[in-house]
Short mmCIF file of C-alpha atoms in Angstrom, two decimals:
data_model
loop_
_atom_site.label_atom_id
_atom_site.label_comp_id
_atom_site.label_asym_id
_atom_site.label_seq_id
_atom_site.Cartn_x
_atom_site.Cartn_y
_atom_site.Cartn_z
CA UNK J 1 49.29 181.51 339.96
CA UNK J 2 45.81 180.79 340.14
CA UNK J 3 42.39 181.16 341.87
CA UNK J 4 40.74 178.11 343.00
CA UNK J 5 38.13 176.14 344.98
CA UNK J 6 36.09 176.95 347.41
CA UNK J 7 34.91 175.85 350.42
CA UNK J 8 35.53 175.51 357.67
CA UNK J 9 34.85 173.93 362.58
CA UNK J 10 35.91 174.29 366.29
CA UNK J 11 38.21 177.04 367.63
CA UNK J 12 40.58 175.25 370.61
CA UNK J 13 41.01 176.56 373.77
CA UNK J 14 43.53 175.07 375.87
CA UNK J 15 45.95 172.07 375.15
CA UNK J 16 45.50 170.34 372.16
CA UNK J 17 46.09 166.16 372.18
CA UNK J 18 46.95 164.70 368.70
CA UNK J 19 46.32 160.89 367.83
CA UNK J 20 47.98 158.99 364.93
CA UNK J 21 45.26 157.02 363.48
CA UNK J 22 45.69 155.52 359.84
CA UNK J 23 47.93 158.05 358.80
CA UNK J 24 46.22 161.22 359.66
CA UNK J 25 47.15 163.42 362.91
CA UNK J 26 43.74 164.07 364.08
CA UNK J 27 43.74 167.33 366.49
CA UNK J 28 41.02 166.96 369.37
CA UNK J 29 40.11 169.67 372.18
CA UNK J 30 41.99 168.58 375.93
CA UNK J 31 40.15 171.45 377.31
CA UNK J 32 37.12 173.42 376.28
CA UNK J 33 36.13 173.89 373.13
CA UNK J 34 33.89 176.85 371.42
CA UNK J 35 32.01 175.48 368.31
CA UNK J 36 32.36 177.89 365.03
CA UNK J 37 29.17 179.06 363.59
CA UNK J 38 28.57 176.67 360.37
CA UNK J 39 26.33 178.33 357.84
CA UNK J 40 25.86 175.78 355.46
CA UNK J 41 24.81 176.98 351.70
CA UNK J 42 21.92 175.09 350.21
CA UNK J 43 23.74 175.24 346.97
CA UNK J 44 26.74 173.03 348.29
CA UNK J 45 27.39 170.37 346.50
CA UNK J 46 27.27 167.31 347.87
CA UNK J 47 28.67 163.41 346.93
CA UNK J 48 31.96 162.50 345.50
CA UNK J 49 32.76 162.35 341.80
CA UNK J 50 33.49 159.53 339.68
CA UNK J 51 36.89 158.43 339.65
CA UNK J 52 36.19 157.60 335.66
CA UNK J 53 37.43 160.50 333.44
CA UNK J 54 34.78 161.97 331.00
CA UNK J 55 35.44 160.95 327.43
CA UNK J 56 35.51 163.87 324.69
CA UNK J 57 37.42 166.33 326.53
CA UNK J 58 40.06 168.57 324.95
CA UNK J 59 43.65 167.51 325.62
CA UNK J 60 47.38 169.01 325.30
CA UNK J 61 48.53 167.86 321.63
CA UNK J 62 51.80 166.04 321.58
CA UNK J 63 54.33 168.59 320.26
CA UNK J 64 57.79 166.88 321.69
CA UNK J 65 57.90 169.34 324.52
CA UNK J 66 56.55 169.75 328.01
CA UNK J 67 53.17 171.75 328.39
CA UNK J 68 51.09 172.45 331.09
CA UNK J 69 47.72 173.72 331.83
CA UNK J 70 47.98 176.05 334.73
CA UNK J 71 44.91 176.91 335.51
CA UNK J 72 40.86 176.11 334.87
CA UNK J 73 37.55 178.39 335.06
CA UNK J 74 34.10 178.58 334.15
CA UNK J 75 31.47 181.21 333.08
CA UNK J 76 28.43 180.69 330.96
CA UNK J 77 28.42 177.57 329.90
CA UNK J 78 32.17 177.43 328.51
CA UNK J 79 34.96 176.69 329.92
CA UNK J 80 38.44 178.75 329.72
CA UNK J 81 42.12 177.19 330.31
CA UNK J 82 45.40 179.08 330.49
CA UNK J 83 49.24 177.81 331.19
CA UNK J 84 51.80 177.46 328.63
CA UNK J 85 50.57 175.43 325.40
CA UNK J 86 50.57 175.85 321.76
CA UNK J 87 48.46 173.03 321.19
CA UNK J 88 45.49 171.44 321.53
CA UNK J 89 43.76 168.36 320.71
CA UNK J 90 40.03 167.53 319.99
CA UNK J 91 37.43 165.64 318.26
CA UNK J 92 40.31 163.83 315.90
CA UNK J 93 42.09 167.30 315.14
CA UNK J 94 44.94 169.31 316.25
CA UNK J 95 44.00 173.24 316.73
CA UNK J 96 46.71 175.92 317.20
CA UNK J 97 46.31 177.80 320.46
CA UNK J 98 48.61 179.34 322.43
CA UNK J 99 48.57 179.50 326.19
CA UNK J 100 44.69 180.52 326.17
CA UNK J 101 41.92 178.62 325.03
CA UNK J 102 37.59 178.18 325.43
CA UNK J 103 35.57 175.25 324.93
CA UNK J 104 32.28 174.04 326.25
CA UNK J 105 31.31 172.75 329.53
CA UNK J 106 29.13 170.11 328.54
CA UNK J 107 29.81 166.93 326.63
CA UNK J 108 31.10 167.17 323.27
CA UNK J 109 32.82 169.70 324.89
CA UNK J 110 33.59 171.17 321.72
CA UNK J 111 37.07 173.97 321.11
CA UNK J 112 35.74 177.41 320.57
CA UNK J 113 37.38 179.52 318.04
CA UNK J 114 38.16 182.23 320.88
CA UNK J 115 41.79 182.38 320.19
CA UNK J 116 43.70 185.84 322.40
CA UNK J 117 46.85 184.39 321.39
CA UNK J 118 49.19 185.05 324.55
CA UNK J 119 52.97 185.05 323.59
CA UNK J 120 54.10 183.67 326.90
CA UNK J 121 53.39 182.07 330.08
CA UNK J 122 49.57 182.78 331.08
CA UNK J 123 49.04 181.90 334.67
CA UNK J 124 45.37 182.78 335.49
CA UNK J 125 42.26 184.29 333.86
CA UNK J 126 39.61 186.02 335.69
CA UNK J 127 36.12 186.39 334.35
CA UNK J 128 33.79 189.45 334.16
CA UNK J 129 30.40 188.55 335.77
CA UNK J 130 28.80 188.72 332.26
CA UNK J 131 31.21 186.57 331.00
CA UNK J 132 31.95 189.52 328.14
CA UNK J 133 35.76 189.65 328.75
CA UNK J 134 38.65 188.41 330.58
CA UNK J 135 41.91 189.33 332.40
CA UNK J 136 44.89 187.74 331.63
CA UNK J 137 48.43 187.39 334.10
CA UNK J 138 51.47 185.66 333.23
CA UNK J 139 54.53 186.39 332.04
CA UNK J 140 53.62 187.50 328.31
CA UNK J 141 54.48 190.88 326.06
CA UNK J 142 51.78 190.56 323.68
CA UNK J 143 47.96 189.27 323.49
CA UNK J 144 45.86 188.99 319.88
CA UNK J 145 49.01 190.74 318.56
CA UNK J 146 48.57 193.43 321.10
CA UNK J 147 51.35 195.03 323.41
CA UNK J 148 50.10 194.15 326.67
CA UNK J 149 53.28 193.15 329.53
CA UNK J 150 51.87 190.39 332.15
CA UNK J 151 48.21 191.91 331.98
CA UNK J 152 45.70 191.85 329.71
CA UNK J 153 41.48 193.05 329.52
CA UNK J 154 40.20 190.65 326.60
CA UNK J 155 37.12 190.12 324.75
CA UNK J 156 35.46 186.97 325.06
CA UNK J 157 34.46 186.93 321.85
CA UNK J 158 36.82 188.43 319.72
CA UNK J 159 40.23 187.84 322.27
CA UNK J 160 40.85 190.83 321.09
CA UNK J 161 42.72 193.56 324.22
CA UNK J 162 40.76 195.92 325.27
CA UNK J 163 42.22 199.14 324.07
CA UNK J 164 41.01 201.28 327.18
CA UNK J 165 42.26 199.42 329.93
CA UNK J 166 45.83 199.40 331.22
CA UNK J 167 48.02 196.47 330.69
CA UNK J 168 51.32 196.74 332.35
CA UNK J 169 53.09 195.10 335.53
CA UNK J 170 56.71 195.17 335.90
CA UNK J 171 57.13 191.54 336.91
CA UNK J 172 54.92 188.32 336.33
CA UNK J 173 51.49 188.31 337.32
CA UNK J 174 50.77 185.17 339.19
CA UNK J 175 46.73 185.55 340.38
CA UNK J 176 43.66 186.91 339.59
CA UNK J 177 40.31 187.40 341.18
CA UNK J 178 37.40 188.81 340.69
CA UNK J 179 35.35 189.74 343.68
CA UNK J 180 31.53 190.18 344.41
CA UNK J 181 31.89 193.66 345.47
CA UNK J 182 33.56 194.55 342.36
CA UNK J 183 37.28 194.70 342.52
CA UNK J 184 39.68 192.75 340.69
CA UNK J 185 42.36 191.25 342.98
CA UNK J 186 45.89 191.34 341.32
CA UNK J 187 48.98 188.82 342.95
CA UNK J 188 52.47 188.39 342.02
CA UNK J 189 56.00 189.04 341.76
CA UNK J 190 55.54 192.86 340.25
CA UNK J 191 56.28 196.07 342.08
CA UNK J 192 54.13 198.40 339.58
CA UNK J 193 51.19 197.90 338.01
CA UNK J 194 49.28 199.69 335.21
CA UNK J 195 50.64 203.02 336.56
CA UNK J 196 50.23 202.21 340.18
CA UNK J 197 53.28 201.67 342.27
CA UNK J 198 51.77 198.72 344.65
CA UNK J 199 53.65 195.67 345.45
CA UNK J 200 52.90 192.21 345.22
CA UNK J 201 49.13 192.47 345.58
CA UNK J 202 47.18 195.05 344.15
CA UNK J 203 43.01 195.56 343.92
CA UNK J 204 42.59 197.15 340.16
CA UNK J 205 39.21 198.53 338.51
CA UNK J 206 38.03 195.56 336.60
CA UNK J 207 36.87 198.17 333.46
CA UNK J 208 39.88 200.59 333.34
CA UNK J 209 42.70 198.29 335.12
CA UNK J 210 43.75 201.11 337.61
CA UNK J 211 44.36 200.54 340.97
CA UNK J 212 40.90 201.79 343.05
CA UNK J 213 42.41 201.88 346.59
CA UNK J 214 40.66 199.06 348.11
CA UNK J 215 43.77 197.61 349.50
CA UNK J 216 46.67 198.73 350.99
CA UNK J 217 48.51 195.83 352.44
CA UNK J 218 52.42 196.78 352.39
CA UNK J 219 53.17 193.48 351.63
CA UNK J 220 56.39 192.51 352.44
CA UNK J 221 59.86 189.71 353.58
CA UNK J 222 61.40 186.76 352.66
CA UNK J 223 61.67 183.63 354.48
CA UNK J 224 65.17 183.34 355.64
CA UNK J 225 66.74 180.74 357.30
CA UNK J 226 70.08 178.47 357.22
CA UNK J 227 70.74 177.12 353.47
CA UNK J 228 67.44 178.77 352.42
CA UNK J 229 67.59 178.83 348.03
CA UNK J 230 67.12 182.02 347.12
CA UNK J 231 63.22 183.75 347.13
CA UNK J 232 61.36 186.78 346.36
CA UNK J 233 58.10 188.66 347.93
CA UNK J 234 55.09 187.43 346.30
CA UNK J 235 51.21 186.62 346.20
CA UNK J 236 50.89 184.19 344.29
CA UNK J 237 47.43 182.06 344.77
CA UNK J 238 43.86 183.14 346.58
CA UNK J 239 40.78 181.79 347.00
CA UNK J 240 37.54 183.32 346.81
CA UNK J 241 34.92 182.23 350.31
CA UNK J 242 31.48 180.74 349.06
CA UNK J 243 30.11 183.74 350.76
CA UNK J 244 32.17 186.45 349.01
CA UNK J 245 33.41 188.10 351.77
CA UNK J 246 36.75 186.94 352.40
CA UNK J 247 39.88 185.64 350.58
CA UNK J 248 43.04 183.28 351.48
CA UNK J 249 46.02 184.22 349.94
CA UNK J 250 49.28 182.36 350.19
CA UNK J 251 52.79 183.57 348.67
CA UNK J 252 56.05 185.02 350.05
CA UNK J 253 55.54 187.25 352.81
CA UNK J 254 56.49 187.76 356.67
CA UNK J 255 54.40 191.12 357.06
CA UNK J 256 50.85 192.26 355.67
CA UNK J 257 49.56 195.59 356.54
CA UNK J 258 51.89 195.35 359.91
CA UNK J 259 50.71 191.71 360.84
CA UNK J 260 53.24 188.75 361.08
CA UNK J 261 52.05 186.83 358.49
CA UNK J 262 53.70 183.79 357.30
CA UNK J 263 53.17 181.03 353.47
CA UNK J 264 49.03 182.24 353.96
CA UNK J 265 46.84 184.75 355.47
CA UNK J 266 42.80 185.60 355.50
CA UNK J 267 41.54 188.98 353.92
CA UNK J 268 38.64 190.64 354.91
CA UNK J 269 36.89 192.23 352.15
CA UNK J 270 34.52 195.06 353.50
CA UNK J 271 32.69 197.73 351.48
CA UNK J 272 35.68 200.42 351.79
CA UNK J 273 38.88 198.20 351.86
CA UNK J 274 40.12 195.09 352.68
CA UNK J 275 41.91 194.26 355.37
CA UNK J 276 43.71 191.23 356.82
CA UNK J 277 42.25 189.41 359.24
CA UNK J 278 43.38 187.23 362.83
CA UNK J 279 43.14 184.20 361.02
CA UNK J 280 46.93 182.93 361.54
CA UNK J 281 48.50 179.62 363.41
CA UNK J 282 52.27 178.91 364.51
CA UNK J 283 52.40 175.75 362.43
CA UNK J 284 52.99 178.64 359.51
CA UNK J 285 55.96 180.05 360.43
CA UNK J 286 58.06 176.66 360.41
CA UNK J 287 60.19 175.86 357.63
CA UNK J 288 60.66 172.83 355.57
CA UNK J 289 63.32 172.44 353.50
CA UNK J 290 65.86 174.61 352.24
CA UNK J 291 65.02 173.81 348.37
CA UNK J 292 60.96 174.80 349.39
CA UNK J 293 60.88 178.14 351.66
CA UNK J 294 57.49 179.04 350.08
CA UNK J 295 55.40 175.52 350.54
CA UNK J 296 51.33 176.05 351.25
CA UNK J 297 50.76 176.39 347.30
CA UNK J 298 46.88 175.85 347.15
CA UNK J 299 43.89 176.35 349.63
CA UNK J 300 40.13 175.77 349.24
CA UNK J 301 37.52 176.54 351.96
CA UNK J 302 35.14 173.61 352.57
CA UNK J 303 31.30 174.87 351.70
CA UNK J 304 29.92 175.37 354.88
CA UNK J 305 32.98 177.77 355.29
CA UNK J 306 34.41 176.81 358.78
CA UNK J 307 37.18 174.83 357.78
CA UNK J 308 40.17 176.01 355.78
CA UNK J 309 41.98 173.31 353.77
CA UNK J 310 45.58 173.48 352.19
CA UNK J 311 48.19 171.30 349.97
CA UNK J 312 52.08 171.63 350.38
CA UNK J 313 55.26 171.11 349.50
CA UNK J 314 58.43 171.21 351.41
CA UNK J 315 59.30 167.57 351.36
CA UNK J 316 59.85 167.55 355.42
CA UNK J 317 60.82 170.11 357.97
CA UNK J 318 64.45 171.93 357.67
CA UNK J 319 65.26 170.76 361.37
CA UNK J 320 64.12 167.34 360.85
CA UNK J 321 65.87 164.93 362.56
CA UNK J 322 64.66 161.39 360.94
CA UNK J 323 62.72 160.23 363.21
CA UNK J 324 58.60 159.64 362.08
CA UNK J 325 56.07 160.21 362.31
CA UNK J 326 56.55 163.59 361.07
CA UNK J 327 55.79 167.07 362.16
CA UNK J 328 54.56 170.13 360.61
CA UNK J 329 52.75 170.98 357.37
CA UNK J 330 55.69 169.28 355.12
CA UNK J 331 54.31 167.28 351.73
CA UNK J 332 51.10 167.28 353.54
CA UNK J 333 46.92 167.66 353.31
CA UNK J 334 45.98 169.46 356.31
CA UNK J 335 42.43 170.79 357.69
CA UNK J 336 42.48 174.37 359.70
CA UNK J 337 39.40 175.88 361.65
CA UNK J 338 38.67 178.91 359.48
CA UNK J 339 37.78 181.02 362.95
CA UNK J 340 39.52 184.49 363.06
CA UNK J 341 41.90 183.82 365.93
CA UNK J 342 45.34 183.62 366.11
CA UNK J 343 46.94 180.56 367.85
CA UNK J 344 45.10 178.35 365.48
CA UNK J 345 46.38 174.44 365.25
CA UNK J 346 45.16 171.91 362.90
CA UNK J 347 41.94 169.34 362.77
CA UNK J 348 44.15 166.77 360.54
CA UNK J 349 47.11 166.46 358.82
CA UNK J 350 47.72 163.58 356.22
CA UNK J 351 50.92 163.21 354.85
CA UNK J 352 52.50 162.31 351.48
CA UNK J 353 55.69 160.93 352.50
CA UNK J 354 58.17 163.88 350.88
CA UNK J 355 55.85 164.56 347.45
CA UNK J 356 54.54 168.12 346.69
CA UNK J 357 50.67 168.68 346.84
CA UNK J 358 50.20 171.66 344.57
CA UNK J 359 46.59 172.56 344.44
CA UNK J 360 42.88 171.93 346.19
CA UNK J 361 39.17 172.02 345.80
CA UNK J 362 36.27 171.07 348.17
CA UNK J 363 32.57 169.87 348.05
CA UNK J 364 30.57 169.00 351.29
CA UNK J 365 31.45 165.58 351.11
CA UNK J 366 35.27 165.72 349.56
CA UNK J 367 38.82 167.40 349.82
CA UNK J 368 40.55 167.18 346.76
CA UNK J 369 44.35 167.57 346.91
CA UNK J 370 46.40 167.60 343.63
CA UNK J 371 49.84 166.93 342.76
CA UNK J 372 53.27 164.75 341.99
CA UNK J 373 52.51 162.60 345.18
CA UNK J 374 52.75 158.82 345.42
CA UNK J 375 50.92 157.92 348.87
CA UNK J 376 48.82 159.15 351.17
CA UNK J 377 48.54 158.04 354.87
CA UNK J 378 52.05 157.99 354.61
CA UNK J 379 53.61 160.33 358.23
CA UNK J 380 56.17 157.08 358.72
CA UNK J 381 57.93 157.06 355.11
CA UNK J 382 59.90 159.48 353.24
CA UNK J 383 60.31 158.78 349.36
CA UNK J 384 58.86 155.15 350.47
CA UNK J 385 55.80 154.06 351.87
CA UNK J 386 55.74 153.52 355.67
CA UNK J 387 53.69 151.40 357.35
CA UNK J 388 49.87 152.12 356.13
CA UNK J 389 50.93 154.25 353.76
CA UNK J 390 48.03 153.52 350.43
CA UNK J 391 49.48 154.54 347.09
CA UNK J 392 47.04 157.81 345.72
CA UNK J 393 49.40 158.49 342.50
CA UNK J 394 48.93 162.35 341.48
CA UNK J 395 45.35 162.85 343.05
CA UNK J 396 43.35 161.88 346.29
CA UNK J 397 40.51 162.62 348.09
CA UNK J 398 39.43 162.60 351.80
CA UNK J 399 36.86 162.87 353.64
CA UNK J 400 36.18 165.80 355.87
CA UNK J 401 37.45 164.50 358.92
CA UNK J 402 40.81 163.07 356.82
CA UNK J 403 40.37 159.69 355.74
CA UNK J 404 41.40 158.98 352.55
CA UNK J 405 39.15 157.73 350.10
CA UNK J 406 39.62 154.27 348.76
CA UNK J 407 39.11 151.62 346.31
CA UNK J 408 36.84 149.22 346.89
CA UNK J 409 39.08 146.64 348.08
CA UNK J 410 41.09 149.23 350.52
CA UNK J 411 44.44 148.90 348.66
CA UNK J 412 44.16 152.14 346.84
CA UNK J 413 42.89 155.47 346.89
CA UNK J 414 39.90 155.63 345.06
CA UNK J 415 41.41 159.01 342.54
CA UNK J 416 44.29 158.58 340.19
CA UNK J 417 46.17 160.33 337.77
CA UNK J 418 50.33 160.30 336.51
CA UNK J 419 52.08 162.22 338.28
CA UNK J 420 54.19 164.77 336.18
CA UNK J 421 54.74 168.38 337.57
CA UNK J 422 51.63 167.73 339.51
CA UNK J 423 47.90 168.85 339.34
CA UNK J 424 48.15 172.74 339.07
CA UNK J 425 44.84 173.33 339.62
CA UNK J 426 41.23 171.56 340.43
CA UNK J 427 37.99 173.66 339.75
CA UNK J 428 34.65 171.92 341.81
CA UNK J 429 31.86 172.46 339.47
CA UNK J 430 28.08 171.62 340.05
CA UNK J 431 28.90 169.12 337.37
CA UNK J 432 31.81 167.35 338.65
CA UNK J 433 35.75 168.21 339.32
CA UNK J 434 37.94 169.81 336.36
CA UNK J 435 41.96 169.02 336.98
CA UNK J 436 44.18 170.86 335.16
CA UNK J 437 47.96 169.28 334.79
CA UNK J 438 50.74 168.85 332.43
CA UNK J 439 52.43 165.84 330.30
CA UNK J 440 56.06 165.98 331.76
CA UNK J 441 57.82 162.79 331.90
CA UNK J 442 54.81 160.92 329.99
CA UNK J 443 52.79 162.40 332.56
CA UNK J 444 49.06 161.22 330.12
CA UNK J 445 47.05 159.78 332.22
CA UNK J 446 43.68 160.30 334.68
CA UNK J 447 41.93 157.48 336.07
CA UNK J 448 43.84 155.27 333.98
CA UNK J 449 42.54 156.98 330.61
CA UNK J 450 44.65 159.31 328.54
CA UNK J 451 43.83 162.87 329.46
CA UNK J 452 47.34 165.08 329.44
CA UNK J 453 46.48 168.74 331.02
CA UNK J 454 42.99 168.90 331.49
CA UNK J 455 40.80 165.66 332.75
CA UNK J 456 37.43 165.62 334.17
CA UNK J 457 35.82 163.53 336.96
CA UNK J 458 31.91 164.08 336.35
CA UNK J 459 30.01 163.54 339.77
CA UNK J 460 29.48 159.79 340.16
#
């Protein structure tokens, strides 16, 4: 899928005590407590952003189907979005553009003519430093007319695929990243790779697309349990760590490089290789529903980089027994020390009441979660608000300690948007937050405005 936010606090020692206050299950230490080392960046950005869309942005163009814009990224000045599209709508006019498209960052936000063409599903793009090309994943055969199976080098300026590099995974590529030290992190479903016979999760050679060693995870499993729908090894989101240094990935897994590892895990990236590290809680391994064995979809580290945030699905656990308030990491915002110890538990959980979160992004001041939900402080209902339950349609935002921001009058959260599929992906800029989503089921709306697939909140 895709790459996204960025953005850490205590590690426990000894019993934990949890309190139910206003909807959130806030974790505090019974017993001593060391404090994480917070090294907070001076570029963080701080305040929350408007929950008024920008006007002029570019939007999906009615075409009688469902679309979706899977994923959102910047680099000089212009911005890049990829899903599965063949239309898009600015300024008055309709332009043709299929599953990749550019336009600016700042307002008129005007379509570029940057136009790579994908013939199929493009789930992320990952851009060079220089901004002078991109990789594409997905599930496509063919870019600018180009034979190029789930992976593609492209020119920013021309689209055109970059003849030299390799372009070939057996199976759908699901994640890209590009990291500081130089290596382009590869997730997914495939078991090969341009030439390269590494599964799952690969680190390629961002000019030639061959694998360069850096990793060597023997990612593996499926999570199997009683009535459990069928599903397949995979890594299939990661986030980048303000500092560079280290990257969450979540997917389909219950072993990397010999580790239990369970729905996430934390990678070291050191000069040589990459490595995973002790970063790893209990609350992982359970299972919610048999429909939603793979359920911690996105992940965004808060600036400051001690506290590990993540959006789920799962609707509620597979063993639950009906009673509230729930359990677990089911349909739920939760807040996780970023500390590399095993044994970790979480700061807060805030619950959706059985609707999927789907994606994440952090400032110093905001958690953004992102998807089909209905509520939020909602642990006592279950397709129905509880008691205290507020009504956050499609987007929310809390505070970094859980609370959910409101309106005004404290009968609403304070972000909106229709629901649909559910926001695929949020991208924190200095300028504000960029939400990409889809128009399923009418889904047009952000803040009340019409906005289908890509909306912006500039910061208030």
């Amino acid at each position: 899928m895709r790459v996204m936010g960025c953005w850490g606090s205590w590690v426990r020692a000894g019993v934990l005590a949890c309190a139910l206050v206003a909807g959130v299950t806030a974790v505090t230490p019974a017993g001593s407590a060391a404090v994480a080392a917070r090294s907070v960046s001076r570029s963080a950005i701080t305040g929350h952003v408007s929950p008024i869309p920008a006007i002029g942005t570019p939007q999906l163009a009615p075409t009688g189907s469902t679309e979706q814009v899977r994923q959102i990224a910047e680099c000089g000045g212009r911005m890049y979005a990829v899903g599965t599209f063949s239309a898009i709508e600015w300024g008055g006019k309709t332009y043709a553009r299929h599953n990749v498209f550019s336009f600016s960052a700042t307002s008129p936000y005007q379509i570029t003519s940057w136009d790579p063409d994908a013939n199929g599903e493009v789930n992320s793009i990952a851009l060079a430093p220089d901004c002078s090309y991109a990789w594409l994943g997905g599930n496509f055969t063919t870019v600018a007319g180009t034979s190029a199976a789930r992976i593609a080098k492209v020119s920013t300026i021309t689209g055109a695929v970059a003849t030299g590099a390799a372009h070939s995974a057996s199976r759908r590529v699901d994640t890209l990243l590009y990291t500081p030290n130089g290596h382009l992190l590869v997730g997914g479903e495939f078991t090969s790779i341009n030439g390269s016979g590494r599964h799952f999760y690969a680190s390629l050679n961002p000019v030639t697309g061959r694998d360069d060693g850096y990793l060597n995870l023997s990612i593996s499993g499926t999570y199997v349990y009683p009535g459990v729908e069928p599903n397949y090894t995979q890594a299939y989101n990661q986030q980048l760590s303000p500092d560079g240094r280290h990257v969450l990935v979540e997917g389909v897994f219950t072993s990397v490089q010999g580790q239990p590892r369970q729905q996430i895990f934390m990678l070291n990236l050191g000069a040589s290789n990459g490595n995973v590290s002790a970063w790893n809680s209990s609350e992982f391994t359970q299972h919610c529903v048999d429909a939603h064995p793979f359920y911690i979809k996105g992940a965004a580290w808060s600036p400051d980089q001690s506290t590990v945030y993540i959006g789920t699905t799962g609707e509620h656990l597979a063993n639950w027994n009906g009673s509230f308030p729930f359990t677990g990491l089911c349909d739920a915002a939760a807040a996780f020390p970023s500390t590399q110890v095993g044994g970790l538990t979480p700061e807060w959980v805030n619950y959706t009441g059985c609707d999927s979160l789907y994606s994440a992004a952090a400032d110093a001041s905001t958690l953004y979660v992102g998807g089909h939900e209905r509520w939020a402080n909602n642990p006592k209902g279950c397709n129905q608000p509880g008691p205290g339950a507020i009504p956050a349609p499609g987007l929310a935002g809390f505070t970094p300690q859980g609370s959910l921001l409101t309106s005004s009058n404290h009968t609403k959260g304070r972000y909106s948007r229709a629901r649909g599929f559910g926001a695929d992906d949020m991208l924190r800029t200095s300028a504000g937050l960029w939400i990409a989503s889809d128009n399923f089921d009418g889904s047009n709306t952000c803040g009340g405005v019409f906005h289908p697939g890509i909306c912006f909140l500039p910061n208030a």
